[in-house]
GROMACS .gro file of C-alpha atoms in nm:
model
  510
    1MET     CA    1  17.682  10.539   9.703
    2LYS     CA    2  17.426  10.434   9.486
    3ARG     CA    3  17.346  10.648   9.142
    4ALA     CA    4  17.034  10.713   9.029
    5LEU     CA    5  16.975  10.961   8.667
    6ILE     CA    6  16.635  11.147   8.699
    7SER     CA    7  16.562  11.356   8.395
    8VAL     CA    8  16.160  11.388   8.354
    9SER     CA    9  15.920  11.624   8.108
   10ASP     CA   10  15.647  11.527   8.392
   11LYS     CA   11  15.760  11.663   8.706
   12THR     CA   12  15.466  11.475   8.906
   13GLY     CA   13  15.608  11.345   9.238
   14VAL     CA   14  15.971  11.421   9.141
   15VAL     CA   15  16.092  11.598   9.437
   16ASP     CA   16  15.941  11.390   9.670
   17PHE     CA   17  16.077  11.103   9.534
   18SER     CA   18  16.415  11.239   9.467
   19LYS     CA   19  16.395  11.320   9.831
   20ALA     CA   20  16.322  11.007   9.937
   21LEU     CA   21  16.635  10.852   9.725
   22VAL     CA   22  16.879  11.060   9.905
   23GLU     CA   23  16.785  10.954  10.237
   24LEU     CA   24  16.847  10.605  10.091
   25GLY     CA   25  17.222  10.705  10.017
   26PHE     CA   26  17.148  10.757   9.654
   27GLU     CA   27  17.367  11.049   9.435
   28LEU     CA   28  17.161  11.191   9.204
   29LEU     CA   29  17.251  11.281   8.879
   30SER     CA   30  17.029  11.539   8.641
   31THR     CA   31  16.988  11.769   8.337
   32GLY     CA   32  16.790  12.071   8.220
   33GLY     CA   33  16.479  12.142   8.383
   34THR     CA   34  16.472  11.854   8.590
   35LYS     CA   35  16.817  11.952   8.777
   36LYS     CA   36  16.691  12.293   8.813
   37THR     CA   37  16.341  12.168   8.966
   38LEU     CA   38  16.532  11.945   9.206
   39GLU     CA   39  16.783  12.235   9.305
   40GLU     CA   40  16.483  12.497   9.374
   41ASN     CA   41  16.350  12.212   9.614
   42GLY     CA   42  16.660  12.159   9.814
   43VAL     CA   43  16.739  11.807   9.709
   44PRO     CA   44  17.137  11.767   9.640
   45VAL     CA   45  17.199  11.717   9.265
   46THR     CA   46  17.518  11.655   9.048
   47GLY     CA   47  17.465  11.782   8.650
   48VAL     CA   48  17.491  11.537   8.411
   49ASP     CA   49  17.792  11.758   8.202
   50GLN     CA   50  18.012  11.737   8.537
   51ILE     CA   51  18.009  11.358   8.515
   52THR     CA   52  18.105  11.333   8.190
   53GLY     CA   53  18.322  11.649   8.155
   54PHE     CA   54  18.122  11.787   7.844
   55PRO     CA   55  17.850  12.064   7.825
   56GLU     CA   56  17.507  12.007   7.666
   57ILE     CA   57  17.540  12.128   7.302
   58LEU     CA   58  17.334  12.204   7.032
   59GLU     CA   59  17.032  12.353   7.242
   60GLY     CA   60  17.032  12.020   7.462
   61ARG     CA   61  17.000  11.804   7.187
   62VAL     CA   62  17.330  11.611   7.282
   63LYS     CA   63  17.407  11.576   7.689
   64THR     CA   64  17.327  11.219   7.813
   65LEU     CA   65  17.459  11.057   7.478
   66HIS     CA   66  17.811  11.002   7.642
   67PRO     CA   67  18.006  10.645   7.730
   68MET     CA   68  18.036  10.793   8.099
   69ILE     CA   69  17.646  10.758   8.109
   70HIS     CA   70  17.580  10.481   7.883
   71GLY     CA   71  17.887  10.291   8.023
   72GLY     CA   72  17.727  10.314   8.366
   73LEU     CA   73  17.416  10.179   8.240
   74LEU     CA   74  17.505   9.877   8.027
   75ALA     CA   75  17.801   9.726   8.233
   76LYS     CA   76  17.717   9.378   8.367
   77ARG     CA   77  17.753   9.385   8.704
   78ASP     CA   78  17.825   8.994   8.668
   79SER     CA   79  18.103   9.072   8.469
   80GLU     CA   80  18.446   9.086   8.576
   81ASP     CA   81  18.577   9.223   8.255
   82HIS     CA   82  18.307   9.495   8.257
   83MET     CA   83  18.377   9.622   8.575
   84LYS     CA   84  18.753   9.663   8.512
   85GLN     CA   85  18.688   9.819   8.194
   86LEU     CA   86  18.453  10.070   8.371
   87GLU     CA   87  18.760  10.125   8.655
   88LYS     CA   88  19.000  10.161   8.403
   89GLN     CA   89  18.780  10.461   8.210
   90GLY     CA   90  18.657  10.586   8.575
   91ILE     CA   91  18.277  10.526   8.492
   92LYS     CA   92  18.052  10.453   8.811
   93PRO     CA   93  17.765  10.238   8.755
   94ILE     CA   94  17.429  10.364   8.741
   95ASP     CA   95  17.171  10.189   8.980
   96LEU     CA   96  16.828  10.370   8.901
   97VAL     CA   97  16.703  10.550   8.560
   98CYS     CA   98  16.375  10.764   8.624
   99VAL     CA   99  16.291  10.931   8.283
  100ASN     CA  100  16.042  11.004   8.052
  101LEU     CA  101  16.026  11.181   7.729
  102TYR     CA  102  15.993  11.487   7.563
  103PRO     CA  103  15.590  11.556   7.482
  104PHE     CA  104  15.570  11.482   7.129
  105GLN     CA  105  15.200  11.359   7.176
  106GLN     CA  106  15.078  11.660   7.356
  107THR     CA  107  15.269  11.872   7.080
  108ILE     CA  108  15.130  11.737   6.805
  109SER     CA  109  14.819  11.736   6.972
  110LYS     CA  110  14.826  12.092   6.897
  111PRO     CA  111  14.588  12.246   6.615
  112ASP     CA  112  14.826  12.486   6.507
  113VAL     CA  113  15.172  12.260   6.572
  114THR     CA  114  15.406  12.314   6.324
  115ALA     CA  115  15.620  12.033   6.161
  116GLU     CA  116  15.917  12.247   6.325
  117ASP     CA  117  15.774  12.191   6.668
  118ALA     CA  118  15.703  11.888   6.632
  119ILE     CA  119  16.080  11.728   6.524
  120GLU     CA  120  16.227  11.911   6.789
  121ASN     CA  121  16.021  11.751   7.004
  122ILE     CA  122  16.107  11.389   6.915
  123ASP     CA  123  16.332  11.267   7.185
  124ILE     CA  124  16.668  11.107   7.146
  125GLY     CA  125  16.869  11.077   7.438
  126GLY     CA  126  16.536  10.995   7.645
  127PRO     CA  127  16.488  10.702   7.472
  128SER     CA  128  16.833  10.574   7.436
  129MET     CA  129  16.867  10.588   7.812
  130LEU     CA  130  16.570  10.426   7.860
  131ARG     CA  131  16.624  10.134   7.643
  132ALA     CA  132  16.970  10.111   7.754
  133ALA     CA  133  16.865  10.064   8.133
  134ALA     CA  134  16.546   9.858   8.050
  135LYS     CA  135  16.793   9.609   7.884
  136ASN     CA  136  17.007   9.556   8.125
  137HIS     CA  137  16.712   9.577   8.391
  138GLU     CA  138  16.886   9.242   8.598
  139ASP     CA  139  17.120   9.532   8.725
  140LEU     CA  140  16.912   9.863   8.772
  141ALA     CA  141  16.559   9.979   8.825
  142VAL     CA  142  16.452  10.178   8.507
  143LEU     CA  143  16.100  10.405   8.573
  144VAL     CA  144  15.929  10.557   8.302
  145ASP     CA  145  15.577  10.626   8.486
  146SER     CA  146  15.539  10.842   8.849
  147THR     CA  147  15.261  10.555   8.960
  148ASP     CA  148  15.580  10.349   9.023
  149TYR     CA  149  15.737  10.581   9.245
  150GLU     CA  150  15.620  10.422   9.549
  151THR     CA  151  15.641  10.026   9.467
  152VAL     CA  152  16.009  10.120   9.396
  153LEU     CA  153  16.089  10.331   9.704
  154SER     CA  154  15.877  10.074   9.901
  155GLU     CA  155  16.110   9.799   9.803
  156LEU     CA  156  16.440   9.973   9.865
  157LYS     CA  157  16.332  10.100  10.250
  158GLU     CA  158  16.213   9.728  10.279
  159ASN     CA  159  16.473   9.526  10.105
  160GLY     CA  160  16.758   9.759  10.016
  161GLU     CA  161  16.689   9.678   9.620
  162VAL     CA  162  16.437   9.648   9.356
  163SER     CA  163  16.331   9.301   9.322
  164ILE     CA  164  16.409   9.099   8.995
  165GLY     CA  165  16.035   9.064   8.920
  166THR     CA  166  15.947   9.430   8.985
  167LYS     CA  167  16.280   9.533   8.746
  168ARG     CA  168  16.127   9.294   8.465
  169LYS     CA  169  15.812   9.454   8.476
  170LEU     CA  170  15.948   9.829   8.491
  171ALA     CA  171  16.177   9.716   8.209
  172ALA     CA  172  15.871   9.596   8.019
  173LYS     CA  173  15.679   9.909   8.065
  174VAL     CA  174  15.960  10.130   7.921
  175PHE     CA  175  15.992   9.890   7.597
  176ARG     CA  176  15.603   9.925   7.548
  177HIS     CA  177  15.653  10.301   7.635
  178THR     CA  178  15.903  10.370   7.362
  179ALA     CA  179  15.741  10.147   7.150
  180ALA     CA  180  15.429  10.367   7.167
  181TYR     CA  181  15.639  10.687   7.154
  182ASP     CA  182  15.822  10.604   6.851
  183ALA     CA  183  15.482  10.472   6.679
  184GLN     CA  184  15.345  10.812   6.702
  185ILE     CA  185  15.655  10.974   6.596
  186ALA     CA  186  15.632  10.727   6.269
  187GLU     CA  187  15.301  10.772   6.191
  188TYR     CA  188  15.336  11.161   6.191
  189MET     CA  189  15.665  11.156   5.995
  190THR     CA  190  15.452  10.923   5.745
  191GLU     CA  191  15.194  11.158   5.720
  192LEU     CA  192  15.413  11.419   5.674
  193ALA     CA  193  15.569  11.291   5.375
  194GLY     CA  194  15.244  11.191   5.181
  195GLU     CA  195  15.265  10.853   5.240
  196LYS     CA  196  14.927  10.644   5.225
  197GLN     CA  197  15.060  10.258   5.233
  198PRO     CA  198  15.396  10.237   5.381
  199GLU     CA  199  15.577   9.884   5.414
  200ARG     CA  200  15.533   9.885   5.744
  201VAL     CA  201  15.286   9.985   6.022
  202THR     CA  202  15.274  10.052   6.381
  203PHE     CA  203  14.937  10.177   6.564
  204THR     CA  204  14.959  10.248   6.953
  205TYR     CA  205  14.656  10.271   7.161
  206GLU     CA  206  14.621  10.289   7.615
  207LEU     CA  207  14.421  10.094   7.817
  208LYS     CA  208  14.122  10.280   7.877
  209GLN     CA  209  13.968   9.954   8.121
  210ASN     CA  210  13.952   9.620   8.174
  211LEU     CA  211  13.617   9.425   8.033
  212ARG     CA  212  13.419   9.164   8.235
  213TYR     CA  213  13.435   8.926   7.910
  214GLY     CA  214  13.436   8.991   7.527
  215GLU     CA  215  13.155   8.873   7.283
  216ASN     CA  216  13.079   8.586   7.524
  217PRO     CA  217  13.183   8.522   7.925
  218HIS     CA  218  13.483   8.284   7.851
  219GLN     CA  219  13.675   8.521   7.630
  220LYS     CA  220  13.886   8.756   7.825
  221ALA     CA  221  13.877   9.127   7.675
  222ALA     CA  222  13.970   9.501   7.747
  223PHE     CA  223  13.880   9.835   7.584
  224TYR     CA  224  14.176  10.019   7.468
  225LYS     CA  225  14.198  10.416   7.330
  226ASN     CA  226  14.384  10.590   7.031
  227PRO     CA  227  14.578  10.873   7.225
  228LEU     CA  228  14.565  11.079   6.951
  229GLY     CA  229  14.184  10.971   6.810
  230SER     CA  230  13.916  11.155   6.740
  231ALA     CA  231  13.717  11.324   7.031
  232PHE     CA  232  13.411  11.239   6.860
  233SER     CA  233  13.404  10.872   6.960
  234VAL     CA  234  13.270  10.612   7.218
  235ALA     CA  235  13.638  10.583   7.364
  236ASN     CA  236  13.623  10.949   7.459
  237ALA     CA  237  13.253  10.928   7.584
  238GLU     CA  238  13.185  11.039   7.940
  239GLN     CA  239  12.969  10.801   8.108
  240LEU     CA  240  12.750  11.004   8.364
  241HIS     CA  241  12.560  10.693   8.488
  242GLY     CA  242  12.519  10.293   8.499
  243LYS     CA  243  12.687  10.035   8.502
  244GLU     CA  244  13.054   9.935   8.314
  245LEU     CA  245  13.003   9.916   7.940
  246SER     CA  246  13.073   9.579   7.822
  247TYR     CA  247  13.246   9.448   7.540
  248ASN     CA  248  12.938   9.441   7.322
  249ASN     CA  249  12.829   9.753   7.465
  250ILE     CA  250  13.087   9.938   7.332
  251HIS     CA  251  13.087   9.769   6.990
  252ASP     CA  252  12.685   9.855   6.951
  253ALA     CA  253  12.738  10.229   7.070
  254ASP     CA  254  13.021  10.268   6.803
  255ALA     CA  255  12.762  10.176   6.531
  256ALA     CA  256  12.526  10.393   6.686
  257LEU     CA  257  12.733  10.689   6.675
  258GLN     CA  258  12.872  10.638   6.361
  259LEU     CA  259  12.512  10.659   6.202
  260VAL     CA  260  12.399  10.947   6.397
  261LYS     CA  261  12.662  11.155   6.307
  262ASP     CA  262  12.560  11.126   5.963
  263PHE     CA  263  12.255  11.351   6.043
  264ASP     CA  264  12.241  11.740   6.072
  265GLU     CA  265  11.893  11.762   6.155
  266PRO     CA  266  11.770  11.654   6.504
  267ALA     CA  267  11.828  11.233   6.473
  268ALA     CA  268  11.777  10.955   6.683
  269VAL     CA  269  11.900  10.595   6.564
  270ALA     CA  270  11.856  10.283   6.766
  271VAL     CA  271  12.100   9.973   6.727
  272LYS     CA  272  12.070   9.654   6.830
  273HIS     CA  273  12.390   9.432   6.717
  274MET     CA  274  12.555   9.631   6.544
  275ASN     CA  275  12.284   9.729   6.315
  276PRO     CA  276  12.050  10.026   6.271
  277CYS     CA  277  11.696   9.892   6.391
  278GLY     CA  278  11.517  10.215   6.354
  279ALA     CA  279  11.628  10.593   6.269
  280GLY     CA  280  11.388  10.887   6.287
  281ILE     CA  281  11.443  11.242   6.202
  282GLY     CA  282  11.199  11.526   6.345
  283ALA     CA  283  11.174  11.893   6.461
  284THR     CA  284  11.292  11.765   6.820
  285ALA     CA  285  11.481  11.482   6.948
  286SER     CA  286  11.137  11.423   7.122
  287GLU     CA  287  10.974  11.355   6.779
  288ALA     CA  288  11.301  11.180   6.623
  289PHE     CA  289  11.332  10.899   6.925
  290LYS     CA  290  10.919  10.872   6.869
  291LYS     CA  291  10.993  10.806   6.486
  292ALA     CA  292  11.295  10.566   6.555
  293TYR     CA  293  11.087  10.399   6.828
  294GLU     CA  294  10.812  10.303   6.567
  295ALA     CA  295  11.026  10.165   6.309
  296ASP     CA  296  11.093   9.858   6.491
  297SER     CA  297  10.925   9.862   6.877
  298THR     CA  298  10.994   9.538   6.897
  299SER     CA  299  11.347   9.511   6.812
  300ILE     CA  300  11.469   9.813   7.002
  301PHE     CA  301  11.439   9.677   7.338
  302GLY     CA  302  11.741   9.590   7.495
  303GLY     CA  303  11.924   9.834   7.228
  304ILE     CA  304  12.134  10.155   7.205
  305VAL     CA  305  11.971  10.500   7.121
  306ALA     CA  306  12.196  10.737   7.001
  307PHE     CA  307  12.072  11.135   6.946
  308ASN     CA  308  12.257  11.444   6.801
  309ARG     CA  309  12.062  11.663   6.997
  310GLU     CA  310  12.021  11.698   7.393
  311VAL     CA  311  11.835  11.496   7.574
  312ASP     CA  312  11.554  11.656   7.723
  313GLY     CA  313  11.284  11.599   7.972
  314ASP     CA  314  10.977  11.506   7.720
  315THR     CA  315  11.237  11.284   7.557
  316ALA     CA  316  11.376  11.084   7.879
  317ARG     CA  317  10.985  11.039   7.956
  318GLN     CA  318  10.951  10.835   7.632
  319LEU     CA  319  11.306  10.657   7.669
  320HIS     CA  320  11.187  10.570   8.064
  321GLU     CA  321  10.900  10.344   7.946
  322ILE     CA  322  11.139  10.122   7.754
  323PHE     CA  323  11.460   9.880   7.871
  324LEU     CA  324  11.733  10.008   7.696
  325GLU     CA  325  12.114   9.930   7.733
  326ILE     CA  326  12.272  10.300   7.639
  327ILE     CA  327  12.148  10.593   7.549
  328ILE     CA  328  12.402  10.846   7.372
  329ALA     CA  329  12.414  11.239   7.309
  330PRO     CA  330  12.583  11.556   7.331
  331ALA     CA  331  12.410  11.650   7.631
  332PHE     CA  332  12.117  11.588   7.921
  333SER     CA  333  11.920  11.829   8.062
  334LYS     CA  334  11.883  11.827   8.461
  335GLU     CA  335  11.512  11.714   8.422
  336ALA     CA  336  11.636  11.461   8.171
  337LEU     CA  337  11.885  11.305   8.414
  338ASP     CA  338  11.680  11.306   8.701
  339ILE     CA  339  11.447  11.071   8.513
  340LEU     CA  340  11.664  10.844   8.348
  341THR     CA  341  11.895  10.795   8.667
  342SER     CA  342  11.591  10.609   8.841
  343LYS     CA  343  11.691  10.344   8.657
  344LYS     CA  344  12.003  10.154   8.808
  345ASN     CA  345  12.165  10.007   8.503
  346ILE     CA  346  12.120  10.212   8.233
  347ARG     CA  347  12.441  10.425   8.087
  348LEU     CA  348  12.445  10.743   8.013
  349LEU     CA  349  12.700  10.918   7.779
  350THR     CA  350  12.795  11.194   7.663
  351ILE     CA  351  12.984  11.283   7.316
  352PRO     CA  352  13.133  11.606   7.197
  353PHE     CA  353  12.922  11.636   6.889
  354ASN     CA  354  13.098  11.989   6.824
  355GLY     CA  355  13.411  11.854   6.828
  356ALA     CA  356  13.656  11.733   6.552
  357LYS     CA  357  13.536  11.477   6.367
  358LYS     CA  358  13.888  11.313   6.247
  359ARG     CA  359  13.847  11.023   6.028
  360GLU     CA  360  14.061  10.758   6.139
  361LYS     CA  361  14.165  10.424   5.958
  362VAL     CA  362  13.929  10.139   5.998
  363LEU     CA  363  14.106   9.830   6.154
  364THR     CA  364  14.009   9.496   6.135
  365SER     CA  365  14.195   9.187   6.256
  366VAL     CA  366  14.224   8.847   6.093
  367GLU     CA  367  14.425   8.561   6.201
  368GLY     CA  368  14.801   8.679   6.124
  369GLY     CA  369  14.718   8.981   5.953
  370LEU     CA  370  14.515   9.310   5.997
  371LEU     CA  371  14.334   9.529   5.735
  372VAL     CA  372  14.349   9.860   5.688
  373GLN     CA  373  14.086  10.077   5.528
  374ASP     CA  374  13.968  10.441   5.495
  375GLN     CA  375  13.608  10.487   5.656
  376ASP     CA  376  13.359  10.492   5.456
  377SER     CA  377  13.276  10.875   5.454
  378PHE     CA  378  13.125  10.893   5.119
  379THR     CA  379  12.767  11.104   5.124
  380TYR     CA  380  12.467  11.145   4.877
  381GLU     CA  381  12.657  11.474   4.814
  382ASP     CA  382  12.958  11.317   4.682
  383ALA     CA  383  12.766  11.100   4.439
  384GLU     CA  384  12.720  11.146   4.094
  385ILE     CA  385  12.354  11.077   4.055
  386THR     CA  386  12.193  10.920   3.782
  387ILE     CA  387  11.817  10.833   3.703
  388PRO     CA  388  11.790  10.562   3.454
  389THR     CA  389  11.400  10.527   3.473
  390LYS     CA  390  11.142  10.688   3.323
  391ARG     CA  391  10.976  10.826   3.631
  392LYS     CA  392  11.190  11.064   3.810
  393PRO     CA  393  11.142  11.057   4.222
  394THR     CA  394  10.905  11.337   4.383
  395ASP     CA  395  11.035  11.611   4.627
  396GLU     CA  396  10.906  11.369   4.908
  397GLU     CA  397  11.038  11.046   4.769
  398LEU     CA  398  11.397  11.223   4.697
  399ALA     CA  399  11.385  11.315   5.073
  400ALA     CA  400  11.322  10.920   5.194
  401LEU     CA  401  11.583  10.776   4.951
  402LYS     CA  402  11.834  11.012   5.110
  403LEU     CA  403  11.757  10.919   5.483
  404ALA     CA  404  11.715  10.571   5.337
  405TRP     CA  405  12.098  10.578   5.181
  406LYS     CA  406  12.228  10.721   5.503
  407VAL     CA  407  12.112  10.426   5.724
  408VAL     CA  408  12.202  10.174   5.456
  409LYS     CA  409  12.524  10.248   5.481
  410HIS     CA  410  12.587  10.114   5.813
  411VAL     CA  411  12.374   9.803   5.797
  412LYS     CA  412  12.559   9.467   5.718
  413SER     CA  413  12.558   9.351   5.399
  414ASN     CA  414  12.362   9.226   5.211
  415ALA     CA  415  12.129   9.546   5.347
  416ILE     CA  416  11.807   9.698   5.222
  417VAL     CA  417  11.640   9.953   5.420
  418VAL     CA  418  11.279  10.051   5.337
  419ALA     CA  419  11.173  10.431   5.463
  420GLY     CA  420  10.937  10.715   5.426
  421ASN     CA  421  11.029  11.044   5.460
  422ASP     CA  422  11.137  11.082   5.824
  423MET     CA  423  11.163  10.766   5.946
  424THR     CA  424  11.265  10.387   5.830
  425LEU     CA  425  11.016  10.132   5.813
  426GLY     CA  426  11.242   9.799   5.759
  427VAL     CA  427  11.570   9.701   5.778
  428GLY     CA  428  11.733   9.372   5.610
  429ALA     CA  429  12.052   9.301   5.738
  430GLY     CA  430  12.350   9.077   5.683
  431GLN     CA  431  12.169   8.839   5.453
  432MET     CA  432  12.347   8.620   5.164
  433ASN     CA  433  12.169   8.708   4.896
  434ARG     CA  434  11.980   9.051   4.843
  435VAL     CA  435  11.635   8.927   4.759
  436GLY     CA  436  11.622   8.761   5.098
  437ALA     CA  437  11.770   9.107   5.300
  438ALA     CA  438  11.472   9.292   5.078
  439LYS     CA  439  11.190   9.061   5.195
  440ILE     CA  440  11.255   9.102   5.570
  441ALA     CA  441  11.303   9.488   5.521
  442LEU     CA  442  10.974   9.474   5.338
  443GLU     CA  443  10.797   9.208   5.598
  444GLN     CA  444  10.882   9.440   5.881
  445ALA     CA  445  10.761   9.775   5.708
  446GLY     CA  446  10.453   9.555   5.621
  447GLU     CA  447  10.177   9.812   5.498
  448ARG     CA  448  10.366  10.085   5.555
  449ALA     CA  449  10.591   9.968   5.259
  450LYS     CA  450  10.290  10.099   5.059
  451GLY     CA  451  10.420  10.432   4.882
  452ALA     CA  452  10.732  10.450   5.071
  453VAL     CA  453  11.129  10.387   4.911
  454LEU     CA  454  11.391  10.118   4.910
  455ALA     CA  455  11.767  10.149   4.937
  456SER     CA  456  12.029   9.875   4.852
  457ASP     CA  457  12.369   9.897   4.965
  458ALA     CA  458  12.501   9.723   4.654
  459PHE     CA  459  12.366   9.689   4.294
  460PHE     CA  460  12.096   9.427   4.217
  461PRO     CA  461  12.265   9.144   4.026
  462MET     CA  462  11.866   9.062   3.863
  463SER     CA  463  11.553   9.216   3.863
  464ASP     CA  464  11.391   8.996   4.151
  465THR     CA  465  11.452   9.265   4.415
  466VAL     CA  466  11.242   9.508   4.236
  467GLU     CA  467  11.013   9.295   4.201
  468GLU     CA  468  10.944   9.210   4.526
  469ALA     CA  469  10.956   9.553   4.650
  470ALA     CA  470  10.711   9.629   4.366
  471SER     CA  471  10.481   9.372   4.508
  472LYS     CA  472  10.465   9.561   4.841
  473GLY     CA  473  10.368   9.920   4.714
  474ILE     CA  474  10.745  10.054   4.693
  475THR     CA  475  10.745  10.370   4.476
  476ALA     CA  476  11.134  10.446   4.433
  477ILE     CA  477  11.449  10.276   4.464
  478ILE     CA  478  11.836  10.414   4.556
  479GLN     CA  479  12.101  10.170   4.490
  480PRO     CA  480  12.462  10.191   4.317
  481GLY     CA  481  12.403  10.051   3.953
  482GLY     CA  482  12.676   9.906   3.796
  483SER     CA  483  12.569   9.527   3.760
  484ILE     CA  484  12.549   9.377   3.406
  485ARG     CA  485  12.212   9.317   3.406
  486ASP     CA  486  12.083   9.680   3.551
  487ASP     CA  487  11.880   9.660   3.239
  488GLU     CA  488  11.650   9.403   3.393
  489SER     CA  489  11.620   9.632   3.686
  490ILE     CA  490  11.549   9.946   3.479
  491LYS     CA  491  11.267   9.787   3.277
  492ALA     CA  492  11.116   9.619   3.575
  493CYS     CA  493  11.113   9.963   3.768
  494ASP     CA  494  10.935  10.127   3.448
  495GLU     CA  495  10.702   9.851   3.420
  496HIS     CA  496  10.565   9.926   3.773
  497GLY     CA  497  10.608  10.289   3.770
  498ILE     CA  498  10.913  10.280   4.007
  499ALA     CA  499  11.157  10.585   4.017
  500MET     CA  500  11.502  10.459   4.046
  501ILE     CA  501  11.818  10.637   4.123
  502PHE     CA  502  12.192  10.542   4.079
  503THR     CA  503  12.489  10.673   4.311
  504GLY     CA  504  12.750  10.476   4.136
  505VAL     CA  505  12.917  10.350   4.448
  506ARG     CA  506  12.824  10.092   4.728
  507HIS     CA  507  12.804  10.073   5.070
  508PHE     CA  508  12.927   9.703   5.177
  509LYS     CA  509  12.965   9.641   5.500
  510HIS     CA  510  13.092   9.326   5.656
   0.00000   0.00000   0.00000
């Protein structure tokens, strides 16, 4: 009689699976809660302690770590020596293993979890059995996922055994599973120990969806999510309507979300190719969007718009008039949904804006390596503000400077933003020199630049940007300062009556 060892924390489908194995002639071994569940459902099962001759001890910490179990898992069936050793020790081979692990991820996801609870939910015996069975997968089948039950049963019924191809796929899934499990434990313990830059890092992600292609049609791509990541993310968005998200959609949606979450007042932001093309604030979502649209009514075409307030009917009617790829908001009113879903392809996403905004590490791949850094969460309120110019900004200019500073942080470097006190007027992004970025932003602002303010993501290496701004009527500037030639920019500002703020912190974004 073949043997199957079943011990699962996720009981989904395990009773039916076990009954089918018994019908196929398997003897079942089990432990703890799984054994109890099977017995309560009339499934004949033998306790592991009956096989080992040793009771479960240390509150269940030790139960399967025994030669009677691991010998049955690791013995090579085509090795005469191995089989003789099993016979000598009275060990029977185990032909199928169905195990999943203590719910460590679910445990540490609880807001009030203690270190004691987390550590107690680190499985030891389960990973050992899984790894042993997966290593010896040519001789036995190992399952860690209830979605594979039907495949295994089907092959056992049709062929009397599980094919080597299926065994190998199941083994690979096991090693992915245990690797992810260990990665989560390692991350938790590293944080618990207070280590900031450990000698090794391992990140684990779960497949959310396969994508049609990547940045371009000839590139394959997929979207993975962090199972312990921030709820406030595109990876955890609910799509209410529209086509499947593309690789570029996801990138742009994330960029829009990262910007709009920096606003407390009702705000709307438009993003194109990872750069803001317009941002506006107002008393309502409708008013905020009107300003974001007017900021750059050309570039918004085919873009992504994000709100930090519910989209109502008035806002939806404005949105309906232009072509957009995605609209993101905390919610959509019924009237708004009726209006917007009349467009077949537009994607509507909701994000839990009231959820925890966990600051995750920013991971950037380079060939052969990985760059890891903290998110840029520095705000105007965090800055040690200095005003080196003779003229100080007015209250209206200060409001505009704060808005421009929020936006410029999210623009690719070199970055310049021209703004009024409730909307952007021009954005210069991704230029190889700062004055070039300024010229683009000022040209886009046009006549609106007169009396507006300007923000720079990094310091001015010379006074040419100030001169360009002054020529277009800019009255106040915000920038990090810190150049060895700051005095030139300060002098130019004073000559033109421009107020300038130094924040002391730059916002490079590559």
